[in-house]
Amino acid sequence: ARKFDLAKSEQMLRRHMDCRQKWQLDTAADWEPPEVLTLYQPGEFFGEDREGAPVYYDVTGNMDFKGLLKSARRYDIMKKVLRNGEICTRVLDEQSRKHGKVIDLVTVVMDLSGLGWHNLWKPALDLFIEMTRFSEQNYPERLKANYVLNAPRLMSVLYGMVQPFLAEETRAKIHILGSKIYVHV
């Protein structure tokens, strides 16, 4: 769809419509996730960048992936990812109205402080790859920029696992930074 291929665009849209029905996405933004996901899978919109795009702050680095997968159903974790996509749609609409122009991109700040080799647990990695692939397929071209802060040395390993599932256009928007960086968005 990114290359203006009508047949691929139609196929992508049909898959997304099937996904919307399967996951009940029309009401997903109003769905309340289990408390464990609200408490231990944090992330929130918290303002806007200089051009009015909403900024989403994700604290992936401090998540206990093993504990999360043992405390919540995989279905609920995936549904929360989809819920975030639907909330993002609402936030983009609100920003567009607020600024009187179309705002259809989001800036993501992903903080990886605390991420270490202990997080490399296969079921968690598989879920992260599934969530990445799913977001890429169902919410393409929503990303304005992704700033990865406090990237540990193992980031090259993790990025190598996820990179094959990202479109070239998405990869170009990812900026991996160290721990002593200030990003002005």
Tab-separated table of C-alpha atoms in Angstrom:
chain	number	residue	atom	x	y	z
A	1	ALA	CA	0.000	0.000	0.000
A	2	ARG	CA	2.913	2.318	0.642
A	3	LYS	CA	3.981	2.228	-2.977
A	4	PHE	CA	0.546	3.269	-4.316
A	5	ASP	CA	-0.160	-0.275	-5.530
A	6	LEU	CA	-3.961	-0.449	-5.781
A	7	ALA	CA	-4.193	-4.260	-5.575
A	8	LYS	CA	-1.944	-4.381	-2.487
A	9	SER	CA	-3.856	-1.487	-0.940
A	10	GLU	CA	-7.149	-3.311	-1.414
A	11	GLN	CA	-5.697	-6.503	0.054
A	12	MET	CA	-4.352	-4.580	3.048
A	13	LEU	CA	-7.691	-2.855	3.603
A	14	ARG	CA	-9.598	-6.155	3.408
A	15	ARG	CA	-7.223	-7.748	5.945
A	16	HIS	CA	-7.641	-4.758	8.227
A	17	MET	CA	-11.448	-4.940	7.986
A	18	ASP	CA	-11.282	-8.642	8.919
A	19	CYS	CA	-9.019	-7.709	11.817
A	20	ARG	CA	-11.438	-4.982	12.943
A	21	GLN	CA	-14.251	-7.511	13.059
A	22	LYS	CA	-12.237	-10.282	14.733
A	23	TRP	CA	-10.855	-8.009	17.462
A	24	GLN	CA	-13.998	-5.811	17.754
A	25	LEU	CA	-11.941	-2.696	17.086
A	26	ASP	CA	-14.933	-0.390	16.745
A	27	THR	CA	-15.289	-0.584	20.533
A	28	ALA	CA	-11.668	-1.376	21.456
A	29	ALA	CA	-10.859	2.178	22.597
A	30	ASP	CA	-13.599	1.853	25.243
A	31	TRP	CA	-12.439	-1.607	26.372
A	32	GLU	CA	-10.887	-1.660	29.819
A	33	PRO	CA	-7.835	-3.922	29.935
A	34	PRO	CA	-7.187	-6.092	32.969
A	35	GLU	CA	-5.627	-4.159	35.837
A	36	VAL	CA	-2.277	-5.938	35.492
A	37	LEU	CA	-1.891	-4.497	31.984
A	38	THR	CA	-2.821	-0.999	33.102
A	39	LEU	CA	-0.295	-1.131	35.928
A	40	TYR	CA	2.572	-3.026	34.312
A	41	GLN	CA	2.341	-2.290	30.585
A	42	PRO	CA	2.450	1.483	30.785
A	43	GLY	CA	2.514	3.969	27.957
A	44	GLU	CA	0.598	7.180	27.421
A	45	PHE	CA	0.054	10.147	25.150
A	46	PHE	CA	1.476	13.204	26.871
A	47	GLY	CA	1.460	16.267	24.705
A	48	GLU	CA	2.484	17.213	21.203
A	49	ASP	CA	5.582	17.979	19.178
A	50	ARG	CA	6.366	21.336	17.542
A	51	GLU	CA	4.068	20.552	14.604
A	52	GLY	CA	1.106	19.385	16.671
A	53	ALA	CA	1.640	15.636	16.325
A	54	PRO	CA	0.786	13.761	19.515
A	55	VAL	CA	3.694	12.252	21.452
A	56	TYR	CA	3.387	8.768	22.938
A	57	TYR	CA	5.795	7.814	25.733
A	58	ASP	CA	6.462	4.093	26.092
A	59	VAL	CA	8.517	2.696	28.988
A	60	THR	CA	9.235	-0.698	27.473
A	61	GLY	CA	12.614	-1.007	29.195
A	62	ASN	CA	11.208	-1.358	32.713
A	63	MET	CA	8.533	-3.888	31.829
A	64	ASP	CA	8.633	-7.346	33.381
A	65	PHE	CA	7.761	-9.282	30.236
A	66	LYS	CA	7.863	-12.678	31.918
A	67	GLY	CA	5.643	-11.523	34.777
A	68	LEU	CA	3.255	-9.847	32.367
A	69	LEU	CA	2.875	-12.967	30.238
A	70	LYS	CA	2.307	-15.078	33.333
A	71	SER	CA	-0.251	-12.637	34.760
A	72	ALA	CA	-2.280	-11.700	31.671
A	73	ARG	CA	-3.717	-13.569	28.738
A	74	ARG	CA	-1.875	-13.143	25.462
A	75	TYR	CA	-5.223	-12.170	23.899
A	76	ASP	CA	-5.595	-9.271	26.360
A	77	ILE	CA	-2.040	-8.072	25.725
A	78	MET	CA	-2.671	-8.039	21.978
A	79	LYS	CA	-6.044	-6.353	22.440
A	80	LYS	CA	-4.375	-3.615	24.468
A	81	VAL	CA	-1.968	-2.989	21.575
A	82	LEU	CA	-4.960	-2.692	19.253
A	83	ARG	CA	-6.771	-0.508	21.760
A	84	ASN	CA	-3.772	1.840	21.745
A	85	GLY	CA	-4.009	1.995	17.938
A	86	GLU	CA	-7.665	2.988	18.162
A	87	ILE	CA	-6.993	5.546	20.898
A	88	CYS	CA	-4.261	6.930	18.658
A	89	THR	CA	-6.873	7.438	15.927
A	90	ARG	CA	-8.996	9.448	18.362
A	91	VAL	CA	-6.023	11.519	19.526
A	92	LEU	CA	-5.014	12.276	15.919
A	93	ASP	CA	-8.583	13.402	15.164
A	94	GLU	CA	-8.568	15.641	18.261
A	95	GLN	CA	-5.214	17.163	17.286
A	96	SER	CA	-6.474	17.798	13.747
A	97	ARG	CA	-9.523	19.645	15.075
A	98	LYS	CA	-7.437	21.554	17.613
A	99	HIS	CA	-4.928	22.788	15.020
A	100	GLY	CA	-7.307	23.147	12.076
A	101	LYS	CA	-5.179	20.925	9.840
A	102	VAL	CA	-4.779	17.223	9.187
A	103	ILE	CA	-2.494	15.605	11.734
A	104	ASP	CA	-2.147	11.921	10.962
A	105	LEU	CA	1.248	11.018	12.404
A	106	VAL	CA	2.411	10.271	15.935
A	107	THR	CA	5.839	10.709	17.525
A	108	VAL	CA	6.845	7.833	19.791
A	109	VAL	CA	9.451	8.077	22.534
A	110	MET	CA	10.446	4.609	23.689
A	111	ASP	CA	12.507	4.492	26.882
A	112	LEU	CA	14.541	1.296	27.178
A	113	SER	CA	16.270	2.062	30.483
A	114	GLY	CA	16.307	-1.126	32.506
A	115	LEU	CA	16.215	-3.391	29.474
A	116	GLY	CA	18.803	-6.129	29.747
A	117	TRP	CA	19.682	-9.659	28.778
A	118	HIS	CA	17.206	-10.882	31.415
A	119	ASN	CA	14.417	-9.618	29.133
A	120	LEU	CA	15.435	-11.931	26.294
A	121	TRP	CA	12.856	-14.582	27.090
A	122	LYS	CA	11.612	-16.323	23.945
A	123	PRO	CA	7.835	-16.096	24.617
A	124	ALA	CA	8.180	-12.359	25.317
A	125	LEU	CA	10.293	-11.806	22.201
A	126	ASP	CA	7.773	-13.733	20.105
A	127	LEU	CA	4.949	-11.580	21.468
A	128	PHE	CA	6.899	-8.364	20.852
A	129	ILE	CA	7.567	-9.395	17.256
A	130	GLU	CA	3.891	-10.315	16.808
A	131	MET	CA	2.796	-6.927	18.208
A	132	THR	CA	5.264	-5.120	15.938
A	133	ARG	CA	4.114	-7.023	12.861
A	134	PHE	CA	0.472	-6.488	13.754
A	135	SER	CA	0.900	-2.733	14.248
A	136	GLU	CA	2.831	-2.436	10.992
A	137	GLN	CA	0.091	-4.291	9.081
A	138	ASN	CA	-2.929	-2.576	10.611
A	139	TYR	CA	-1.709	0.937	11.374
A	140	PRO	CA	0.816	1.678	8.614
A	141	GLU	CA	2.272	5.114	8.063
A	142	ARG	CA	1.122	6.456	11.420
A	143	LEU	CA	4.640	6.934	12.689
A	144	LYS	CA	6.244	10.332	12.309
A	145	ALA	CA	9.344	9.375	14.295
A	146	ASN	CA	10.347	6.838	16.932
A	147	TYR	CA	13.055	7.965	19.330
A	148	VAL	CA	14.507	5.030	21.247
A	149	LEU	CA	16.123	6.405	24.411
A	150	ASN	CA	18.546	4.680	26.768
A	151	ALA	CA	19.242	1.958	24.225
A	152	PRO	CA	21.408	-0.717	25.822
A	153	ARG	CA	24.119	-2.592	23.935
A	154	LEU	CA	21.743	-5.466	23.264
A	155	MET	CA	19.575	-3.118	21.183
A	156	SER	CA	21.390	-4.193	18.040
A	157	VAL	CA	20.337	-7.803	18.736
A	158	LEU	CA	16.714	-6.828	19.402
A	159	TYR	CA	16.525	-4.513	16.422
A	160	GLY	CA	17.936	-7.264	14.235
A	161	MET	CA	15.015	-9.497	15.270
A	162	VAL	CA	12.322	-6.884	14.644
A	163	GLN	CA	13.781	-5.172	11.569
A	164	PRO	CA	12.619	-7.819	9.035
A	165	PHE	CA	8.995	-7.075	9.983
A	166	LEU	CA	9.298	-3.334	9.457
A	167	ALA	CA	8.819	-1.574	6.162
A	168	GLU	CA	11.770	0.384	4.849
A	169	GLU	CA	9.825	3.617	5.417
A	170	THR	CA	9.277	2.702	9.074
A	171	ARG	CA	12.930	1.764	9.624
A	172	ALA	CA	13.959	5.206	8.345
A	173	LYS	CA	11.870	6.835	11.095
A	174	ILE	CA	13.562	5.005	13.981
A	175	HIS	CA	16.296	6.917	15.795
A	176	ILE	CA	18.198	4.812	18.319
A	177	LEU	CA	19.901	6.948	20.938
A	178	GLY	CA	22.053	6.310	23.971
A	179	SER	CA	21.441	7.328	27.545
A	180	LYS	CA	22.874	10.849	27.602
A	181	ILE	CA	20.782	12.291	24.805
A	182	TYR	CA	18.171	15.019	24.971
A	183	VAL	CA	15.608	14.899	22.188
A	184	HIS	CA	13.666	18.035	21.407
A	185	VAL	CA	10.519	17.050	19.528
